[in-house]
JSON list of C-alpha atoms in Angstrom, two decimals:
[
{"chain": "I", "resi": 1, "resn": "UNK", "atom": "CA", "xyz": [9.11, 236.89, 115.28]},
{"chain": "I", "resi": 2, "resn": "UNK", "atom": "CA", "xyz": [5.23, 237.57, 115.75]},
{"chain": "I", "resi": 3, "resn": "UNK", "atom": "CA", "xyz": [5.66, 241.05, 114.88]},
{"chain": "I", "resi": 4, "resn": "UNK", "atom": "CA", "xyz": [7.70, 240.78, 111.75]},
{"chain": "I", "resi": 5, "resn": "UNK", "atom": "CA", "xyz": [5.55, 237.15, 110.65]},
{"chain": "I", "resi": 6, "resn": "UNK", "atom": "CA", "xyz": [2.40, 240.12, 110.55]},
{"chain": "I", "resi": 7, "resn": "UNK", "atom": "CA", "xyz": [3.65, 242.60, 108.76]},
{"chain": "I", "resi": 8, "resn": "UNK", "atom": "CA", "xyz": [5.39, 240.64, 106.08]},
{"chain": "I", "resi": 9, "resn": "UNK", "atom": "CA", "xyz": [1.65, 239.14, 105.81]},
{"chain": "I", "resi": 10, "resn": "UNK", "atom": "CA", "xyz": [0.53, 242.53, 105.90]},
{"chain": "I", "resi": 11, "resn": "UNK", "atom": "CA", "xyz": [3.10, 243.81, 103.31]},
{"chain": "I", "resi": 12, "resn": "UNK", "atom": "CA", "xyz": [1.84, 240.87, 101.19]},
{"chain": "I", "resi": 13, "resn": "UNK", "atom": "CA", "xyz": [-1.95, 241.37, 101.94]},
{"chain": "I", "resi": 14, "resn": "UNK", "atom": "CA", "xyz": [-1.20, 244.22, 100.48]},
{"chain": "I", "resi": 15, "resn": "UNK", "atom": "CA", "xyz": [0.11, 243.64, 97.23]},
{"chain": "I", "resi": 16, "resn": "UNK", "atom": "CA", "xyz": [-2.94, 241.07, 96.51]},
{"chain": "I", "resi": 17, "resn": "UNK", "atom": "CA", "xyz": [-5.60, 243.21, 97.14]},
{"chain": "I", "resi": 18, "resn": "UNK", "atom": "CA", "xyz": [-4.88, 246.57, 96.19]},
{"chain": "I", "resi": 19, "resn": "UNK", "atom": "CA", "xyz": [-5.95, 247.99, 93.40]},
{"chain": "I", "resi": 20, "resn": "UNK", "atom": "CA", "xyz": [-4.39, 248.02, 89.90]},
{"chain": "I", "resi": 21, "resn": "UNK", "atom": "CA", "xyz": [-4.76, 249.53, 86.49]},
{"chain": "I", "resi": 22, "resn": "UNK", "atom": "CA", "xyz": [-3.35, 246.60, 84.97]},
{"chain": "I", "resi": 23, "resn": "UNK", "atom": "CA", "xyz": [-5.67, 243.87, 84.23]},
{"chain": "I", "resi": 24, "resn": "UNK", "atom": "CA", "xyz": [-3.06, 241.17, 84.18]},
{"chain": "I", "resi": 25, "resn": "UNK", "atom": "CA", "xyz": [-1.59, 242.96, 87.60]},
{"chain": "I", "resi": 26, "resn": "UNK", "atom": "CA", "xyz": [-4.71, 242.78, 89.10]},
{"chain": "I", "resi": 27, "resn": "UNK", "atom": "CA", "xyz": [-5.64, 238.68, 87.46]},
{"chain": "I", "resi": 28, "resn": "UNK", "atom": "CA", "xyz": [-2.58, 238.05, 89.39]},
{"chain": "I", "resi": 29, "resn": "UNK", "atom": "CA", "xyz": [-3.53, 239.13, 92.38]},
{"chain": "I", "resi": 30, "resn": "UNK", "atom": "CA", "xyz": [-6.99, 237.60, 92.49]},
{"chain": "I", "resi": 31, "resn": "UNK", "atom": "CA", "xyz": [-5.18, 234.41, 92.20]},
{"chain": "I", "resi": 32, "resn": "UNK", "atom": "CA", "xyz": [-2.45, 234.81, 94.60]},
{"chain": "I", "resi": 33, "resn": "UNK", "atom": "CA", "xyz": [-5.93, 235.71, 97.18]},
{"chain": "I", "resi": 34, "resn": "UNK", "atom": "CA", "xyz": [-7.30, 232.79, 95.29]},
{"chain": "I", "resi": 35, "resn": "UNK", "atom": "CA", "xyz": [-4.80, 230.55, 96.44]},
{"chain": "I", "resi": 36, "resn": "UNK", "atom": "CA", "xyz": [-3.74, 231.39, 99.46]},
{"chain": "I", "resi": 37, "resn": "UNK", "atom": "CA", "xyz": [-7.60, 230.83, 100.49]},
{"chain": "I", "resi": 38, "resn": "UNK", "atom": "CA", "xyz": [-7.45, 227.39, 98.95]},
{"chain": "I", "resi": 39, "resn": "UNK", "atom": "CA", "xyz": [-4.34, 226.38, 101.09]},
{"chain": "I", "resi": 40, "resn": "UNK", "atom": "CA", "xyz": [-6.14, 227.98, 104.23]},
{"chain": "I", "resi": 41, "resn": "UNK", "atom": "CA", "xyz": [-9.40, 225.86, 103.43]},
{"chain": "I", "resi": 42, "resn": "UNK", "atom": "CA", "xyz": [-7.00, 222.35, 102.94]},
{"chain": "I", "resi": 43, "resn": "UNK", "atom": "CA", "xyz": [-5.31, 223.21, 106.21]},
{"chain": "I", "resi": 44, "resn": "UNK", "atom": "CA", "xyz": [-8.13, 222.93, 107.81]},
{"chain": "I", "resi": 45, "resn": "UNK", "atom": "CA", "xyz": [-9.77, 220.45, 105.90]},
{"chain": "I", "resi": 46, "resn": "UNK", "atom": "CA", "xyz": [-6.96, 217.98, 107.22]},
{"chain": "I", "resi": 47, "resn": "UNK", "atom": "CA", "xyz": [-6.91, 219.23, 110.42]},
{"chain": "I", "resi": 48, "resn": "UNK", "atom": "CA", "xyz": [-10.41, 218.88, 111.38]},
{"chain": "I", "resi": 49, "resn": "UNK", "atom": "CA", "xyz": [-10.08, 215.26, 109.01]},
{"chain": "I", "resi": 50, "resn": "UNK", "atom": "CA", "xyz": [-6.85, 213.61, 110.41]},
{"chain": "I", "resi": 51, "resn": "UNK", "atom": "CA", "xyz": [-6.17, 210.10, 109.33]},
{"chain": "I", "resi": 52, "resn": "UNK", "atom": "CA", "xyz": [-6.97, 207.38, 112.05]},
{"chain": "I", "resi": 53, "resn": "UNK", "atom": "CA", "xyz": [-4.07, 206.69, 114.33]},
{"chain": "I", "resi": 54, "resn": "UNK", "atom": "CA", "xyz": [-3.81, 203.22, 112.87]},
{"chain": "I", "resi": 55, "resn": "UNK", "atom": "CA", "xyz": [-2.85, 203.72, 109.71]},
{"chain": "I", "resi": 56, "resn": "UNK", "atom": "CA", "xyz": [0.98, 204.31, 109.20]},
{"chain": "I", "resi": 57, "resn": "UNK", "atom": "CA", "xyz": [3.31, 205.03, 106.04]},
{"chain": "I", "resi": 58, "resn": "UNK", "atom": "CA", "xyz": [6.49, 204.23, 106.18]},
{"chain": "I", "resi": 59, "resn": "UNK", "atom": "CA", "xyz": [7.99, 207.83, 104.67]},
{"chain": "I", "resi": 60, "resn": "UNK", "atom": "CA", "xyz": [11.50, 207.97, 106.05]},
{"chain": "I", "resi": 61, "resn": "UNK", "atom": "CA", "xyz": [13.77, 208.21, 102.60]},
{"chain": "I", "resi": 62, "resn": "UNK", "atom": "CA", "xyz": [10.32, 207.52, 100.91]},
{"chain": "I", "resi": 63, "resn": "UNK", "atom": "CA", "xyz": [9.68, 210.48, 99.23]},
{"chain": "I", "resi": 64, "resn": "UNK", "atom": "CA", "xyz": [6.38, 208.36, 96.59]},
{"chain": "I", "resi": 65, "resn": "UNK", "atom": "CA", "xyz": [5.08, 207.20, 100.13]},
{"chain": "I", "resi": 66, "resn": "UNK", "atom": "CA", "xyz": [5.17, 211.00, 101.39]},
{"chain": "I", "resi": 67, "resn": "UNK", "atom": "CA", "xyz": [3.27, 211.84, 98.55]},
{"chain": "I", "resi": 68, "resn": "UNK", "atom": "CA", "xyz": [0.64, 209.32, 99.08]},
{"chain": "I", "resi": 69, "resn": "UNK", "atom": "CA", "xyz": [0.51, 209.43, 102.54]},
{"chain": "I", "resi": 70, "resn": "UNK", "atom": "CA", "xyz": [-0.74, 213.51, 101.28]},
{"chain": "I", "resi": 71, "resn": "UNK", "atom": "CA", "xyz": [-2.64, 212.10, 98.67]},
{"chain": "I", "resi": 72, "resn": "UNK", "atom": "CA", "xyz": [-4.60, 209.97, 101.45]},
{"chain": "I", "resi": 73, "resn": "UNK", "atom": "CA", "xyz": [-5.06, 212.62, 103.61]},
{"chain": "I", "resi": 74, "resn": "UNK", "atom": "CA", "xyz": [-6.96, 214.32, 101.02]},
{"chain": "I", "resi": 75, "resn": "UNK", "atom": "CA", "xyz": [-8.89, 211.50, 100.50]},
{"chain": "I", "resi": 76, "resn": "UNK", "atom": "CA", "xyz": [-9.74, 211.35, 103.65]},
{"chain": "I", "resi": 77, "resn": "UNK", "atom": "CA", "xyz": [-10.92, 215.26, 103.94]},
{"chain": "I", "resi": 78, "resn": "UNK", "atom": "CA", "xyz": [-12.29, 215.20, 100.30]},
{"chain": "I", "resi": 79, "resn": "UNK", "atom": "CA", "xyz": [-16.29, 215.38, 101.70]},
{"chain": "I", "resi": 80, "resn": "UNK", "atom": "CA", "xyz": [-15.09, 218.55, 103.73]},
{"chain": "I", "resi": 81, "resn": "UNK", "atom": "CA", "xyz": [-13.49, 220.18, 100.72]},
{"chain": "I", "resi": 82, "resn": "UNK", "atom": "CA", "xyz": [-16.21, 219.11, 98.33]},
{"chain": "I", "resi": 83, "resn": "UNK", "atom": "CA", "xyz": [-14.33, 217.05, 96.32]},
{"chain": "I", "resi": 84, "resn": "UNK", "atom": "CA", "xyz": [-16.17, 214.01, 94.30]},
{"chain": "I", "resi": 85, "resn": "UNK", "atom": "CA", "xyz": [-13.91, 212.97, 91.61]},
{"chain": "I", "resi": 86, "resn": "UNK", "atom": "CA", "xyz": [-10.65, 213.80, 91.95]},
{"chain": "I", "resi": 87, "resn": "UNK", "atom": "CA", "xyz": [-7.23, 212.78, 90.56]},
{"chain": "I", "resi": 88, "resn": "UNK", "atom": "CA", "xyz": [-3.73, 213.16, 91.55]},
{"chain": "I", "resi": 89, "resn": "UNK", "atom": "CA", "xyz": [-0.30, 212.69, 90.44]},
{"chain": "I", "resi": 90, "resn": "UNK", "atom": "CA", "xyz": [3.08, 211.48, 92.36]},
{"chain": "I", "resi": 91, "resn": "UNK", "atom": "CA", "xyz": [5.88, 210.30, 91.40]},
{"chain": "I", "resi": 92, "resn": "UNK", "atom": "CA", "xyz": [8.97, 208.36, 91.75]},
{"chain": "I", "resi": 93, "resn": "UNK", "atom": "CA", "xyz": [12.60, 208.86, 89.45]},
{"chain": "I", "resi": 94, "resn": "UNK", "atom": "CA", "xyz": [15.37, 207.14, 89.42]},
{"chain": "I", "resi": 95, "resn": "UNK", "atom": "CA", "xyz": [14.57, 204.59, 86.52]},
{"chain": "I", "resi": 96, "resn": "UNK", "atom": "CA", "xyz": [16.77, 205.96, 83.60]},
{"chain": "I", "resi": 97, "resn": "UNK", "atom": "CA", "xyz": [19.67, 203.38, 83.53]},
{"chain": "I", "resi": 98, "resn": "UNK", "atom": "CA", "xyz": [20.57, 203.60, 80.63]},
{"chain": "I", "resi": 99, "resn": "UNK", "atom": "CA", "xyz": [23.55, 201.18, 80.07]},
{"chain": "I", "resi": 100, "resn": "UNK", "atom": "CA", "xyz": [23.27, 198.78, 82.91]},
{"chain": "I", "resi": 101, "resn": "UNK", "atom": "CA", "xyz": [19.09, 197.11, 82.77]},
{"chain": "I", "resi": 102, "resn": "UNK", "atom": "CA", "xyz": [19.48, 195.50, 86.32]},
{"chain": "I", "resi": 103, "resn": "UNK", "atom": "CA", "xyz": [21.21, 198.92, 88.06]},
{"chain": "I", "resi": 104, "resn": "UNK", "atom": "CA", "xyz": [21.00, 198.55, 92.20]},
{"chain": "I", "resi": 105, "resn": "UNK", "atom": "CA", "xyz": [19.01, 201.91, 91.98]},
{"chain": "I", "resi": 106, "resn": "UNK", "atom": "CA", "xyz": [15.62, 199.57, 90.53]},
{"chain": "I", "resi": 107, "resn": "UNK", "atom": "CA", "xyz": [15.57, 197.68, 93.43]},
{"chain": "I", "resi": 108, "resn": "UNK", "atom": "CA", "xyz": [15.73, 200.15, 95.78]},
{"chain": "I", "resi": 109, "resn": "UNK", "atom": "CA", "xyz": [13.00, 201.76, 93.75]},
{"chain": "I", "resi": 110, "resn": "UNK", "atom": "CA", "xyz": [10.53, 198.84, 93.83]},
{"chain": "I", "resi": 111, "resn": "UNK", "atom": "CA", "xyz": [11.14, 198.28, 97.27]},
{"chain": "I", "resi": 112, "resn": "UNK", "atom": "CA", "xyz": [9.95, 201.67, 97.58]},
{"chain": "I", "resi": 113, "resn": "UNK", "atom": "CA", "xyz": [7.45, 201.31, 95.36]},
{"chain": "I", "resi": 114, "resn": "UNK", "atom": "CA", "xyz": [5.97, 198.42, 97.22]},
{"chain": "I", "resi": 115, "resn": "UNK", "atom": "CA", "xyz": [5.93, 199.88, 100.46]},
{"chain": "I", "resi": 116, "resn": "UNK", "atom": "CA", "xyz": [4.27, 203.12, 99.45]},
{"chain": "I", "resi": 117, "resn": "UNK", "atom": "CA", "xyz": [1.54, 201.33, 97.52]},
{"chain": "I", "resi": 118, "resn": "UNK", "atom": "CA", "xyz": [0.95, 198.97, 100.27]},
{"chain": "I", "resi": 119, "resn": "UNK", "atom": "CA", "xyz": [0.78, 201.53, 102.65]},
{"chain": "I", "resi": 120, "resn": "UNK", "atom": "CA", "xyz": [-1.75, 203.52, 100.56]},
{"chain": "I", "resi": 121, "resn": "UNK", "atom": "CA", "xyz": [-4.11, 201.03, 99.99]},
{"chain": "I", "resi": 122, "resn": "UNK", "atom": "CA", "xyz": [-4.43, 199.97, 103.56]},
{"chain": "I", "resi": 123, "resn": "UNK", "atom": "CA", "xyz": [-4.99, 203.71, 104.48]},
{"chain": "I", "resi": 124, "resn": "UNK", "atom": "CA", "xyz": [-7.86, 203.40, 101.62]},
{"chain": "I", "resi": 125, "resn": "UNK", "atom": "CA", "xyz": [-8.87, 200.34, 103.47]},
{"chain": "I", "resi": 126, "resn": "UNK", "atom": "CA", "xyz": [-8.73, 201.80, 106.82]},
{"chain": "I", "resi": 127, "resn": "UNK", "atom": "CA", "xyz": [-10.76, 205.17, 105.74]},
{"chain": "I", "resi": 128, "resn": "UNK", "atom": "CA", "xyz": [-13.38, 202.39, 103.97]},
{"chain": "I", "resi": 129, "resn": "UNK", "atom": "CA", "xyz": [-12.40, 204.41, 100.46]},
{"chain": "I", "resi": 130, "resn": "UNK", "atom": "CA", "xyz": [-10.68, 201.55, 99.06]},
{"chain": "I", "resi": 131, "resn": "UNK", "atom": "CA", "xyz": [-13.51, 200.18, 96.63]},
{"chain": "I", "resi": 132, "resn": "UNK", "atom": "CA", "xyz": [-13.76, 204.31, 95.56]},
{"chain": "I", "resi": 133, "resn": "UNK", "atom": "CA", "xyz": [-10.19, 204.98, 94.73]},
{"chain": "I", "resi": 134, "resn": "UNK", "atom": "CA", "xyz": [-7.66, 203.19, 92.07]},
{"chain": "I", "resi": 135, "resn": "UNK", "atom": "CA", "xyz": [-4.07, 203.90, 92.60]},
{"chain": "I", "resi": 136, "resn": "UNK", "atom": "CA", "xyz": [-2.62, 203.32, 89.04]},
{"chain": "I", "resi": 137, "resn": "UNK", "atom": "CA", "xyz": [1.14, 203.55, 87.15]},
{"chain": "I", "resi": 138, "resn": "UNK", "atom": "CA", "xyz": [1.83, 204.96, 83.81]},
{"chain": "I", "resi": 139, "resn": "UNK", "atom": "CA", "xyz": [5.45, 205.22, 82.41]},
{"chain": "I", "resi": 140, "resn": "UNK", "atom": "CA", "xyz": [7.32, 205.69, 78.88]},
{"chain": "I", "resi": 141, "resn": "UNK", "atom": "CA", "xyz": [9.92, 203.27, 79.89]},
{"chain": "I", "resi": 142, "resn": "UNK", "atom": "CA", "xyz": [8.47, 200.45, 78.19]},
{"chain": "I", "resi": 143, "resn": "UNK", "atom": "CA", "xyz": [11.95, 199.69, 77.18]},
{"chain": "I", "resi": 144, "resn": "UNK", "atom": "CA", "xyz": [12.75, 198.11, 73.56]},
{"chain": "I", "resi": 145, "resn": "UNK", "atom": "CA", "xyz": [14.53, 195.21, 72.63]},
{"chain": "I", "resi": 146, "resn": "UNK", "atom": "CA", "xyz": [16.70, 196.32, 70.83]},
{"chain": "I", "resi": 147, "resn": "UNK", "atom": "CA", "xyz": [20.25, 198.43, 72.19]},
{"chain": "I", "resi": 148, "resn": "UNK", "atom": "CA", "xyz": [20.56, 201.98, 71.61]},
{"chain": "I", "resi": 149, "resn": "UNK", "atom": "CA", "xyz": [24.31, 201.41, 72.07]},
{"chain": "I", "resi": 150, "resn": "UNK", "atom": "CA", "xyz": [24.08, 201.50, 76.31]},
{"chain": "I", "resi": 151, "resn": "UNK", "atom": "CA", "xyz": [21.08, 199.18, 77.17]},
{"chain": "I", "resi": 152, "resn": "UNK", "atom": "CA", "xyz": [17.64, 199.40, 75.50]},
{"chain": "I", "resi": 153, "resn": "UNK", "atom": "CA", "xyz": [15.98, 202.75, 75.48]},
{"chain": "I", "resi": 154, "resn": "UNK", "atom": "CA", "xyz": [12.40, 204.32, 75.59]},
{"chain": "I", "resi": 155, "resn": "UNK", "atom": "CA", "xyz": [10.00, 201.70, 73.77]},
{"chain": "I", "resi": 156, "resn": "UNK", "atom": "CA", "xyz": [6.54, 202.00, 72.78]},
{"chain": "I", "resi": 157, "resn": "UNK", "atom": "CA", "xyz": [5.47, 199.24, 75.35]},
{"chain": "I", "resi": 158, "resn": "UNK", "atom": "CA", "xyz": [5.42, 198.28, 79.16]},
{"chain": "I", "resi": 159, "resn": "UNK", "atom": "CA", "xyz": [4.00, 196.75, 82.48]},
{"chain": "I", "resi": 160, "resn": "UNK", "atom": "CA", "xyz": [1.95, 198.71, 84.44]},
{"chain": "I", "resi": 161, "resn": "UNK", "atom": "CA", "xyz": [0.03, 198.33, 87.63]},
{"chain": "I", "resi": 162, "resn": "UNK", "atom": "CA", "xyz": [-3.44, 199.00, 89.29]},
{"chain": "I", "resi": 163, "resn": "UNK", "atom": "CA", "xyz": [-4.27, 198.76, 93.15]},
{"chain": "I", "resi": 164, "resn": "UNK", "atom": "CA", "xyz": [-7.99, 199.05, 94.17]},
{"chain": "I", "resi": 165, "resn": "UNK", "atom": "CA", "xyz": [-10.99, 197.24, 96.17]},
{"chain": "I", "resi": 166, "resn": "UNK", "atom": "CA", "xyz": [-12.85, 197.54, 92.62]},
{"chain": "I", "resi": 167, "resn": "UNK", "atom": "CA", "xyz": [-9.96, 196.24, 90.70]},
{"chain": "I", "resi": 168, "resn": "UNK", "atom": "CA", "xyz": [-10.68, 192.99, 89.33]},
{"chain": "I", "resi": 169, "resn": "UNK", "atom": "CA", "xyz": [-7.13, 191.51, 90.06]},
{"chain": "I", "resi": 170, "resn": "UNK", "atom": "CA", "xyz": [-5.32, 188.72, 87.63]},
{"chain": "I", "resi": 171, "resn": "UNK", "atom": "CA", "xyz": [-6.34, 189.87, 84.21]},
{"chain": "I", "resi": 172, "resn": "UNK", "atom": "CA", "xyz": [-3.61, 190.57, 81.17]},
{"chain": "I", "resi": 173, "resn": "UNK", "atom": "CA", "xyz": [-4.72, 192.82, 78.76]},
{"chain": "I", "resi": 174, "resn": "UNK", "atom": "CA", "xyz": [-2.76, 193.18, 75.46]},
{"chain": "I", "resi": 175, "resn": "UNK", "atom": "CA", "xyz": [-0.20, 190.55, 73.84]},
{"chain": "I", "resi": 176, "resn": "UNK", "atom": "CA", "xyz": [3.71, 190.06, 74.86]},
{"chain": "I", "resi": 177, "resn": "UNK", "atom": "CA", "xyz": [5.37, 189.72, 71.74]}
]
């Protein structure tokens, strides 16, 4: 395994670095190097920066509290890897009814919802980050009132969410109709 795992990265080396008498050939392989650089540097970014034993996500057929349990890490190795603002996306499906408002599926997804933001912000807590960092949700399904034929569709409207230590918590903004 050893032997062929080097000379496929050999092989590949190869490929990245040689040189080329294409300029888009060659752009391409400056940022394949580019990036596999990048990847080595975050490897060892969250190796050297693991997240205190303490703090737990609760991942298993969690796939939004996988990607902030990442997201956290990062956080966590972000002075390592030079990072001072940064922002990231994750995300969670599953909300497209479409026919049936109150589908099982929604539940299931808040649940999971719930426990991956709850999880987050005590890791933000637990890394003392949590006054720093906002954890905030943006969707198009601000459904309308009105049926599309099978439930109400994509509206111009909708509840969102924001989780923070600087987040001054209880406030509405805008006007229900």
């Amino acid at each position: 395994y050893v032997a062929i795992n080097n000379s496929i990265n050999a092989a590949f080396n190869e490929q990245i670095t040689r040189l080329r008498g294409n300029h888009f050939e060659t752009q391409w392989g400056g940022m394949m190097n580019y990036s596999l650089q990048t990847r080595t540097a975050i490897n060892a970014a969250l190796t050297a920066n693991p997240l205190p034993a303490n703090i737990t996500f609760r991942t298993s057929g969690n796939s939004l509290s996988s990607q902030l349990r990442m997201v956290a890490r990062l956080i966590n190795a972000s002075a390592q890897l030079g990072m001072v603002r940064q922002v990231f996306f994750v995300q969670i499906g599953g909300f497209d009814t479409h026919g049936n408002e109150f589908h099982p599926q929604n539940n299931t997804n808040w649940n999971r919802i719930t426990e991956a933001v709850y999880d987050f912000y005590q890791a933000m807590d637990g890394i003392g980050a949590a006054n720093q960092v906002t954890l905030f949700s943006a969707s198009e399904f601000g459904r309308t009132l009105d049926s599309n034929g099978l439930g109400s569709d994509h509206g111009w409207g909708g509840h969102q969410f924001a989780v923070g230590g600087a987040v001054h918590g209880g406030q509405m903004y805008g006007t229900f109709p």
